[in-house]
PDB file of C-alpha atoms in Angstrom:
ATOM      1  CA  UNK A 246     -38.591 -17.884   9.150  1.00 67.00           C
ATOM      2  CA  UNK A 247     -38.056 -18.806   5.360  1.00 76.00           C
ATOM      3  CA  UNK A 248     -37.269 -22.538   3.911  1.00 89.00           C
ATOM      4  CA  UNK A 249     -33.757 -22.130   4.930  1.00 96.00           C
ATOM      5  CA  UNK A 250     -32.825 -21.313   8.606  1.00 96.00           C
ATOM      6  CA  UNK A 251     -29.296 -20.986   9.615  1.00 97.00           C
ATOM      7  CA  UNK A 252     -27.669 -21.040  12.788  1.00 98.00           C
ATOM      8  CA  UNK A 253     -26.765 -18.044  15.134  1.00 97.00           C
ATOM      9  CA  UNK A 254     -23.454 -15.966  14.930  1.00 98.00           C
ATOM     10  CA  UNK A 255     -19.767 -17.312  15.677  1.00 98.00           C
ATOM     11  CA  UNK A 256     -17.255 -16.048  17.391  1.00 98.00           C
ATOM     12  CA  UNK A 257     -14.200 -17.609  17.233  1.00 98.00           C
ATOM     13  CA  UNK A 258     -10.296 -17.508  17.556  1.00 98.00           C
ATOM     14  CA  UNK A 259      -7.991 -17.722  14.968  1.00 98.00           C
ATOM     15  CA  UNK A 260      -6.855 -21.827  14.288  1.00 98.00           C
ATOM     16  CA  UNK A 261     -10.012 -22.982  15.859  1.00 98.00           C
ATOM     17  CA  UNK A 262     -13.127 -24.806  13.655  1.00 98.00           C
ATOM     18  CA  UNK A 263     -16.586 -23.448  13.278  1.00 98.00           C
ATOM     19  CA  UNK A 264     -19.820 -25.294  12.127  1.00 98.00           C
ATOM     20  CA  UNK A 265     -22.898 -24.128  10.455  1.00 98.00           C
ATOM     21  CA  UNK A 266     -25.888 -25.506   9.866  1.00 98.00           C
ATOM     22  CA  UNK A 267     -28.899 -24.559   7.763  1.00 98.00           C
ATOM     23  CA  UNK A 268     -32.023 -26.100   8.132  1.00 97.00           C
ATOM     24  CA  UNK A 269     -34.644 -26.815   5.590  1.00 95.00           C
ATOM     25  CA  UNK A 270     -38.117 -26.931   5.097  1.00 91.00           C
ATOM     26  CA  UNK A 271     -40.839 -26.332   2.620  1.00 88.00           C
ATOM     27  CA  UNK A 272     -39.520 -28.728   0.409  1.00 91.00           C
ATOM     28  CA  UNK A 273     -38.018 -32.566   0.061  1.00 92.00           C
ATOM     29  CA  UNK A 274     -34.487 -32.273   1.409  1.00 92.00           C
ATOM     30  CA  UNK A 275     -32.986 -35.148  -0.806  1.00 92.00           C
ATOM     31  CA  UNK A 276     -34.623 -33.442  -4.382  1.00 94.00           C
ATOM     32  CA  UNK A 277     -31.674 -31.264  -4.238  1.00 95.00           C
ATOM     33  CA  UNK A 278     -28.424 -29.855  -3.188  1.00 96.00           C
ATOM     34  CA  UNK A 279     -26.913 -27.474  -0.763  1.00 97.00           C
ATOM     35  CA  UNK A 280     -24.737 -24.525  -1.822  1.00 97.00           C
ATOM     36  CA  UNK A 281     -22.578 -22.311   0.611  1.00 98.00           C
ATOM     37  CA  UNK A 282     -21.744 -19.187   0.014  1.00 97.00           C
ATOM     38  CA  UNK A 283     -20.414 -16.098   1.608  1.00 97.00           C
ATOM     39  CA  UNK A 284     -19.429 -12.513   1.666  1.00 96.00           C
ATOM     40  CA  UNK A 285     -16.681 -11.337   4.108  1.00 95.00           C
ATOM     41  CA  UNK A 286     -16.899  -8.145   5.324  1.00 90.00           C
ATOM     42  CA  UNK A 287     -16.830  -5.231   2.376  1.00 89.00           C
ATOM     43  CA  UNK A 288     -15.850  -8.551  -0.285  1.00 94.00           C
ATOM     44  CA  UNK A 289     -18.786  -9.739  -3.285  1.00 94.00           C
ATOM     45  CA  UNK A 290     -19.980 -13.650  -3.242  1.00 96.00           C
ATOM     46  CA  UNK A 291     -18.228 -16.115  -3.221  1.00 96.00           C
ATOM     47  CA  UNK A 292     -19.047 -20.062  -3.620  1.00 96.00           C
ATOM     48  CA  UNK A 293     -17.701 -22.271  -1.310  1.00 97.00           C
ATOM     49  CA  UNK A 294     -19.108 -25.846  -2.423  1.00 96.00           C
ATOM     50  CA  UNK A 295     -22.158 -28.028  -2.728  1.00 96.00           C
ATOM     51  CA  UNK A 296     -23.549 -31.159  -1.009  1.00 97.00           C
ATOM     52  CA  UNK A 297     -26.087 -33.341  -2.425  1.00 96.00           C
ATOM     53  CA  UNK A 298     -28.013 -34.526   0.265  1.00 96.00           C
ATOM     54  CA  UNK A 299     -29.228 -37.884  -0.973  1.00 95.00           C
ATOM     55  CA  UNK A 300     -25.662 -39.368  -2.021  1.00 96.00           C
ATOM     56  CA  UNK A 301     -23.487 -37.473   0.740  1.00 96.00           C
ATOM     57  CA  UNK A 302     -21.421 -36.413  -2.255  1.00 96.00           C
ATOM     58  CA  UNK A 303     -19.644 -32.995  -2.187  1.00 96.00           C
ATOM     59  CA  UNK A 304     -17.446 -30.847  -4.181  1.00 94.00           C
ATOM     60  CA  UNK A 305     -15.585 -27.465  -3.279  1.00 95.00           C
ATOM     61  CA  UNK A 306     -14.122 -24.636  -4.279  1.00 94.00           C
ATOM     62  CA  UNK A 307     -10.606 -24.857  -5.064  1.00 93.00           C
ATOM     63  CA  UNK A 308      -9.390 -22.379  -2.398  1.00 93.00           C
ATOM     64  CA  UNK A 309     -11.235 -24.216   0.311  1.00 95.00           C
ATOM     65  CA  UNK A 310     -10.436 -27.804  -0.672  1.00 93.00           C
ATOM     66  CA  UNK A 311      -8.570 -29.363   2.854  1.00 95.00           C
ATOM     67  CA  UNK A 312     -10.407 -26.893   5.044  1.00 97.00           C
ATOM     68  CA  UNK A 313     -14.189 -27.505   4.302  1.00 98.00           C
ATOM     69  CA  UNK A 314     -16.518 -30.172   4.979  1.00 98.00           C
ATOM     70  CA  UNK A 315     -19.988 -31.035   4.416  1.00 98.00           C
ATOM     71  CA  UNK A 316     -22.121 -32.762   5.846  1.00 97.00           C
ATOM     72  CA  UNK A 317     -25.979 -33.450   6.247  1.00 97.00           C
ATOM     73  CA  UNK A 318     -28.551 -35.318   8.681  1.00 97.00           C
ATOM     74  CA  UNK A 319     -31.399 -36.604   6.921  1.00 95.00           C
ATOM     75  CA  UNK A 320     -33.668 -37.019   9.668  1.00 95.00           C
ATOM     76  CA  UNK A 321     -33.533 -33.589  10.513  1.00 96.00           C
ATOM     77  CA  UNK A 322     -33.448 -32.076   7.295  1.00 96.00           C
ATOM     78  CA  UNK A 323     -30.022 -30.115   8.712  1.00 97.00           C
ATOM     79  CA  UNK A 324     -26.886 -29.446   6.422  1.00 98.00           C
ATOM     80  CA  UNK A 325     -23.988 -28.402   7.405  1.00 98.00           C
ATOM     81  CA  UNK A 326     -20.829 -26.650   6.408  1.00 98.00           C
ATOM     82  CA  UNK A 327     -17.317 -26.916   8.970  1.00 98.00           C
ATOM     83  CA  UNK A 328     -14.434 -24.917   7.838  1.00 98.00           C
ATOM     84  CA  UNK A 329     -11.219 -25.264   9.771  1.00 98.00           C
ATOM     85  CA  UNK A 330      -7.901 -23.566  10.782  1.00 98.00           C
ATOM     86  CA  UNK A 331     -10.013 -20.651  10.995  1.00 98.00           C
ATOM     87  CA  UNK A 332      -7.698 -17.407   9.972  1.00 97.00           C
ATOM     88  CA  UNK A 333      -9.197 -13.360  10.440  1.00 96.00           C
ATOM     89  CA  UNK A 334      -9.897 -13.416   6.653  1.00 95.00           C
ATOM     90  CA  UNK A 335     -12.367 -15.911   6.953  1.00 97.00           C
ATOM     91  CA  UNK A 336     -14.669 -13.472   8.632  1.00 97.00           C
ATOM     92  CA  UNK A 337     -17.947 -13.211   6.974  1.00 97.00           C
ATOM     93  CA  UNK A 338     -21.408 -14.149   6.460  1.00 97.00           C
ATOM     94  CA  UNK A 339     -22.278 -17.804   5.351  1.00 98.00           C
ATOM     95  CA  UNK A 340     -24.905 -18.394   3.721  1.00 98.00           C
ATOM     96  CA  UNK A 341     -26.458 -21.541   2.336  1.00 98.00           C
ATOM     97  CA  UNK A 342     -28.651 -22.047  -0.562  1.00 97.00           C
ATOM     98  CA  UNK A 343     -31.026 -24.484  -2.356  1.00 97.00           C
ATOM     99  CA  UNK A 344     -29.303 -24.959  -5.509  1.00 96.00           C
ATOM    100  CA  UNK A 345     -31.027 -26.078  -9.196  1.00 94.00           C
ATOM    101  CA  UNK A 346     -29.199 -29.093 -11.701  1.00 90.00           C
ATOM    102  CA  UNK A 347     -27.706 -27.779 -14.550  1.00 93.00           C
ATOM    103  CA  UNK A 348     -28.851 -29.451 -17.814  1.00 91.00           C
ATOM    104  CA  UNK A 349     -27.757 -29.127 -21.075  1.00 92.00           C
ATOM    105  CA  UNK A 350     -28.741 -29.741 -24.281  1.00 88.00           C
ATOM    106  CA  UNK A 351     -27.234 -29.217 -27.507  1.00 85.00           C
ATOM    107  CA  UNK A 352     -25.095 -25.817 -27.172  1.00 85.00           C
ATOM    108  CA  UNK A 353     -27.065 -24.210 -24.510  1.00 90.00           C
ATOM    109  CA  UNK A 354     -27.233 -24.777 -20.687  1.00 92.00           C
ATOM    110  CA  UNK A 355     -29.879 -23.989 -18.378  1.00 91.00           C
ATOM    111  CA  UNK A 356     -30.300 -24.182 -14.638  1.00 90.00           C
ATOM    112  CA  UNK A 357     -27.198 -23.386 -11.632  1.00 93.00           C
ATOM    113  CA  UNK A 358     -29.298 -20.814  -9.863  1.00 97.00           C
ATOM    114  CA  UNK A 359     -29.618 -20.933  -6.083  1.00 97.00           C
ATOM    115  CA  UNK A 360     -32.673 -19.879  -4.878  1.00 95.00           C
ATOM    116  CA  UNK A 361     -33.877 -19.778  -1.751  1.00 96.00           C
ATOM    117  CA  UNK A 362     -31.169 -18.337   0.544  1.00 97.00           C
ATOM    118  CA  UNK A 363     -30.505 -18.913   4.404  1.00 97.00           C
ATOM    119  CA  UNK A 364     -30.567 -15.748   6.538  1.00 96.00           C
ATOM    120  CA  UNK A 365     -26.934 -16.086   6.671  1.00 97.00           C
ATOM    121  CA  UNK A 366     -24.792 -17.059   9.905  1.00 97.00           C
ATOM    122  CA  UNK A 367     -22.032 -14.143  10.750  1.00 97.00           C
ATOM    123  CA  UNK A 368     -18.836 -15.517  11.455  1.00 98.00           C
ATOM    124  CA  UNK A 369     -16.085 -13.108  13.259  1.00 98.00           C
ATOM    125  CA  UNK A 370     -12.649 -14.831  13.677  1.00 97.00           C
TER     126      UNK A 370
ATOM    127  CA  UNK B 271     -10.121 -10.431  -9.649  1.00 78.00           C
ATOM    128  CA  UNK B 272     -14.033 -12.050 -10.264  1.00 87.00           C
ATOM    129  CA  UNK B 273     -14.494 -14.953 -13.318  1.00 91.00           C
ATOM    130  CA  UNK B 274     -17.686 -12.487 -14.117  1.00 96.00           C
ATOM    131  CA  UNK B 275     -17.057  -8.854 -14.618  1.00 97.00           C
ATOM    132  CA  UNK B 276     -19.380  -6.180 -13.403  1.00 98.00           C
ATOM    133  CA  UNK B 277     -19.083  -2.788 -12.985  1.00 98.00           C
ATOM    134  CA  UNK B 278     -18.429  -1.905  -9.971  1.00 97.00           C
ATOM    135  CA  UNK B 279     -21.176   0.827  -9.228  1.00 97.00           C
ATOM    136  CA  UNK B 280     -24.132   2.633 -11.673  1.00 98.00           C
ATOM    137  CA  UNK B 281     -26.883   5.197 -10.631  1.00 97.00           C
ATOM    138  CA  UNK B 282     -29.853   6.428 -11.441  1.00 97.00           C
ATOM    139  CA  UNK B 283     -32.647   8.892 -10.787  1.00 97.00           C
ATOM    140  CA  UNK B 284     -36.122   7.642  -9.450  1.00 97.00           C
ATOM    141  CA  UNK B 285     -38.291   6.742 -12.752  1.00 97.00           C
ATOM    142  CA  UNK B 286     -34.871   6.189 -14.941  1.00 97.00           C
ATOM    143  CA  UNK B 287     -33.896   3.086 -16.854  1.00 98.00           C
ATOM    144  CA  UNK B 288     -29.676   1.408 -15.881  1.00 98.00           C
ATOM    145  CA  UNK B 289     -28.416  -1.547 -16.663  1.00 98.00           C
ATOM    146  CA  UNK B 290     -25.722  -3.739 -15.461  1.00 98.00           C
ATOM    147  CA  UNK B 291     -23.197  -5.627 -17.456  1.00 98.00           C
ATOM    148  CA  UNK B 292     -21.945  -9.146 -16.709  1.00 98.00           C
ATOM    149  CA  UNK B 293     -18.993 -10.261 -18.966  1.00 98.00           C
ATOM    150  CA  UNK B 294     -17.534 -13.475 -19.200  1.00 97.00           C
ATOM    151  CA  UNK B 295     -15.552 -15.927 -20.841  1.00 96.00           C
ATOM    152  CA  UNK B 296     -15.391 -19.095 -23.157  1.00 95.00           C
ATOM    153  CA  UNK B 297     -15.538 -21.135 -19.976  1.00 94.00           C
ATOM    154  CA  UNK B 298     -18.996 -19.899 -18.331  1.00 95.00           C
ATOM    155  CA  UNK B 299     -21.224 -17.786 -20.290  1.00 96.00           C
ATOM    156  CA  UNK B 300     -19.882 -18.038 -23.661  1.00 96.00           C
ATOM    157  CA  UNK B 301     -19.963 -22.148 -23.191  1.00 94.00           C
ATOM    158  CA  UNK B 302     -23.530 -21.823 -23.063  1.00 95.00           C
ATOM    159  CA  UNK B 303     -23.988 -21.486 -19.302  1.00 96.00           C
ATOM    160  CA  UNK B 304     -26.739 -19.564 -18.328  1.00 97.00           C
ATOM    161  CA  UNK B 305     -26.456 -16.360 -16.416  1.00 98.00           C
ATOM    162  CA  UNK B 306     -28.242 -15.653 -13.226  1.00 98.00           C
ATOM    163  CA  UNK B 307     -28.902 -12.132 -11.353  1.00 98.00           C
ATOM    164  CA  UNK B 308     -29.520 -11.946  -7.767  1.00 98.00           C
ATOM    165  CA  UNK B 309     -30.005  -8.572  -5.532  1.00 98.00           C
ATOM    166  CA  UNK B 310     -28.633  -7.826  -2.416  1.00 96.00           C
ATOM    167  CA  UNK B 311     -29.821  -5.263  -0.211  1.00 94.00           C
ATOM    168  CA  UNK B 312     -28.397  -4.514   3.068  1.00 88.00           C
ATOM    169  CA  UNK B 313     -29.359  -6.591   6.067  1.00 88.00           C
ATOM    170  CA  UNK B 314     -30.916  -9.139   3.836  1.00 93.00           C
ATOM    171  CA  UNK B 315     -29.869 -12.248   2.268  1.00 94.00           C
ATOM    172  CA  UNK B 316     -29.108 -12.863  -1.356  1.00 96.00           C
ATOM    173  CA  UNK B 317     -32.920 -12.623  -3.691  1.00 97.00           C
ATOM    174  CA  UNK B 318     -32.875 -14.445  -6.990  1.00 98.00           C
ATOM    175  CA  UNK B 319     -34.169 -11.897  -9.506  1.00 98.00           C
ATOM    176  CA  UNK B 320     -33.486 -13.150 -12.929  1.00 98.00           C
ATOM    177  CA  UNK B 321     -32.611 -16.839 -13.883  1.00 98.00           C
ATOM    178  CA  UNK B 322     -31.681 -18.952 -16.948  1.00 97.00           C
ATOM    179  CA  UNK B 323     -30.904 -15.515 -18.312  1.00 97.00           C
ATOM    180  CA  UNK B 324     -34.184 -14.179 -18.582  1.00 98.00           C
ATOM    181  CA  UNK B 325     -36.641 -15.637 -16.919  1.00 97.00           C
ATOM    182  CA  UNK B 326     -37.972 -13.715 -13.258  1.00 98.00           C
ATOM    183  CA  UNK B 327     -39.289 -16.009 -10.596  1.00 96.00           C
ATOM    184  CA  UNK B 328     -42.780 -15.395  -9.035  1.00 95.00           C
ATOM    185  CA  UNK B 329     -43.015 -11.754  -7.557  1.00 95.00           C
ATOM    186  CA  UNK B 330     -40.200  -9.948  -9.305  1.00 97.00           C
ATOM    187  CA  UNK B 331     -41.967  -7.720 -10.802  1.00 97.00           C
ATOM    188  CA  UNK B 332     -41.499  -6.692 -14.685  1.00 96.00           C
ATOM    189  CA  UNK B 333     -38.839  -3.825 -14.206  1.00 98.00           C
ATOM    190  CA  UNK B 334     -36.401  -6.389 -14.170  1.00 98.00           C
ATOM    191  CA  UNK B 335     -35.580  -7.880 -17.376  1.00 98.00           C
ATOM    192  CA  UNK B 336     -32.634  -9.939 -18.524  1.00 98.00           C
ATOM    193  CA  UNK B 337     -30.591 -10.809 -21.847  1.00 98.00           C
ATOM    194  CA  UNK B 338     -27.587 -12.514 -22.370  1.00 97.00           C
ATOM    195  CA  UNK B 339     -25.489 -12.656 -26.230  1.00 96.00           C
ATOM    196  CA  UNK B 340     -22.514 -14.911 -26.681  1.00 95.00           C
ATOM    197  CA  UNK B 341     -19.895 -14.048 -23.441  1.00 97.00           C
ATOM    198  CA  UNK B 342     -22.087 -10.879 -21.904  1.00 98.00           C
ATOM    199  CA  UNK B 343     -25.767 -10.394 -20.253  1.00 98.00           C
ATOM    200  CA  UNK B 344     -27.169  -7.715 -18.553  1.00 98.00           C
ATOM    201  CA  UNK B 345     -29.660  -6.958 -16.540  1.00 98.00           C
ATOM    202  CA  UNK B 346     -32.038  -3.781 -16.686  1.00 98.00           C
ATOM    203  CA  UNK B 347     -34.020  -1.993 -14.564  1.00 98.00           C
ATOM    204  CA  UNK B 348     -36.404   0.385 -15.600  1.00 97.00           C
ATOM    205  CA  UNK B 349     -38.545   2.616 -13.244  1.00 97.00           C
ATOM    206  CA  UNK B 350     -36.008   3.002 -10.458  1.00 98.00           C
ATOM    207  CA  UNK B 351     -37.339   2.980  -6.810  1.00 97.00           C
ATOM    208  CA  UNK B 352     -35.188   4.087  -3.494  1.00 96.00           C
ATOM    209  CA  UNK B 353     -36.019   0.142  -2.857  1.00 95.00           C
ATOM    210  CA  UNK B 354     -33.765  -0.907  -5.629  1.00 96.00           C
ATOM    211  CA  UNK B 355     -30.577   0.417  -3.848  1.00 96.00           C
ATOM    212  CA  UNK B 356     -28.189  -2.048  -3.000  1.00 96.00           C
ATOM    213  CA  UNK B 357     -25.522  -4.675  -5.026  1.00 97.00           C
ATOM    214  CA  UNK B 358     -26.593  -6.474  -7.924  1.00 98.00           C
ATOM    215  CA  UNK B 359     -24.143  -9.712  -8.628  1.00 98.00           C
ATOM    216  CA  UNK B 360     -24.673 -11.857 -11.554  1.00 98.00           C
ATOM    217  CA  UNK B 361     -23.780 -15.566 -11.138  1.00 98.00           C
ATOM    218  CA  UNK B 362     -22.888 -18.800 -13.945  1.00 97.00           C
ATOM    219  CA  UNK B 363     -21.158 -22.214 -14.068  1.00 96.00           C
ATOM    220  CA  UNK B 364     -17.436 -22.208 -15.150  1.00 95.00           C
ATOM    221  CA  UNK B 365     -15.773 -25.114 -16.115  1.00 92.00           C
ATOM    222  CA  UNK B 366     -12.348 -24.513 -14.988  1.00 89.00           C
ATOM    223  CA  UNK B 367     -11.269 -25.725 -12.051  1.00 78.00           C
ATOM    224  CA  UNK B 368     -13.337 -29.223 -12.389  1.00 75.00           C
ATOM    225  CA  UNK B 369     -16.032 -26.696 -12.664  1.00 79.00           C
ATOM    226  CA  UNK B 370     -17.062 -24.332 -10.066  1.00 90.00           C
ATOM    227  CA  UNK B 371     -19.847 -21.712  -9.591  1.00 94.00           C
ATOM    228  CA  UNK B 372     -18.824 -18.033 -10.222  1.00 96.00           C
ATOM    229  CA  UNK B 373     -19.865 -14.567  -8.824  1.00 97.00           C
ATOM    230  CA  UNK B 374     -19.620 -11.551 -10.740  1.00 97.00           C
ATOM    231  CA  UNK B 375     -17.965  -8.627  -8.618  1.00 96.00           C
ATOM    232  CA  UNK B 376     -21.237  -6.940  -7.822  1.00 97.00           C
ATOM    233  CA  UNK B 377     -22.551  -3.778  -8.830  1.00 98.00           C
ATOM    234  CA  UNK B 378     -24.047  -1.270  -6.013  1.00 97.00           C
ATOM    235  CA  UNK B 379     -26.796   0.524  -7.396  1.00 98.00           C
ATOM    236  CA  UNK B 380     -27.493   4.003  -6.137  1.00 97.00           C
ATOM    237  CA  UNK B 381     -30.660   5.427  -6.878  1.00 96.00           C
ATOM    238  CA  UNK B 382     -30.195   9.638  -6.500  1.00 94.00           C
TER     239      UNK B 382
END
């Protein structure tokens, strides 16, 4: 098991709600944020949002903005991603990632990489 | 239609040098964002191979190198191994949107 283990494979029906979660270890949960990400079946990446843990604070990706939350427990070290009014489309792997601060200075950014990854969590709707 | 712009497949021979373009825009990489390369092999989750352009975290070995100039990076790979097959995506900060993290396409490597 790696810093980042997610929860088992979904099945659910179309409308309904599913939850992830993706627990961490290996390193101080509140140092820095969650990422989810996933690939539906045959599709590339694609970033669904981040939470930082310490503040609660979130932000998403436009397309899932009204159908995502998340959320985190800090006693357990457990985030969590809920996306709702499931449709077939939203089939796919989720996967959640540690993700690094981006910091600029001057004209030149560094940082925005997400590294480690969950196993992923399969999701058939 | 991906904010990053990959091909969508390359090959190689075992031993041979490709590389894969990443081309952006004046929102993400040519605002100064830094470009990140991950690989993906089947049955495996995402592994960060290149970040901040072109810098390789521990273990990733040398035959993966990075560069980015202006809107475009790429990332080569020299000494292709059957081990390399699989989809290559490359990854930045946009600021459209009130900012959001972008994919490329992905690029699936076939080694011959």
């Amino acid at each position: 098991q790696g810093p980042l283990v997610q929860s088992r494979a979904e099945v659910k029906k179309p409308g309904a709600s599913v939850k992830v979660s993706c627990q961490i270890s290996g390193y101080t949960f509140t140092n820095f944020d969650v990422y989810w990400v996933r690939q539906a079946i045959g599709q590339g990446l694609e970033w669904m949002g981040w939470m930082n843990p310490k503040s609660g604070n979130t932000g998403f990706a436009q397309k899932f903005q009204g159908r995502v939350t998340m959320t985190r427990n800090t006693s357990t070290m457990t985030a969590y991603m809920e996306l709702s009014s499931l449709r077939f489309d939203d089939s796919a792997v989720y996967y959640c990632a540690r993700g690094i601060s981006i910091s600029c200075g001057g004209s030149n950014c560094r940082g925005g990489w997400l590294d480690p990854w969950g196993q992923g969590t399969l999701v058939t709707v | 239609q991906s904010v990053l712009t990959q091909p969508p497949s390359v090959s190689g021979a075992p031993g041979q040098r490709v590389t894969i373009s990443c081309t952006g825009s004046s929102s993400n990489l040519g605002a100064g964002y830094a470009v990140h390369w991950y690989q993906h092999l089947p049955g495996a989750a995402p592994k960060l191979l290149i970040f901040d352009n072109t810098n390789r975290p521990s273990g990733v070995p040398d035959r993966f190198s990075g560069s980015k100039s202006g809107s475009s990076a790429s990332l080569a790979i020299t000494g292709l191994q059957a081990g390399d097959e699989g989809v290559y995506y490359c990854q930045s900060y946009d600021t459209r949107l009130s900012g959001s993290w972008v994919f490329g396409g992905g690029t699936k490597l076939t080694v011959l």
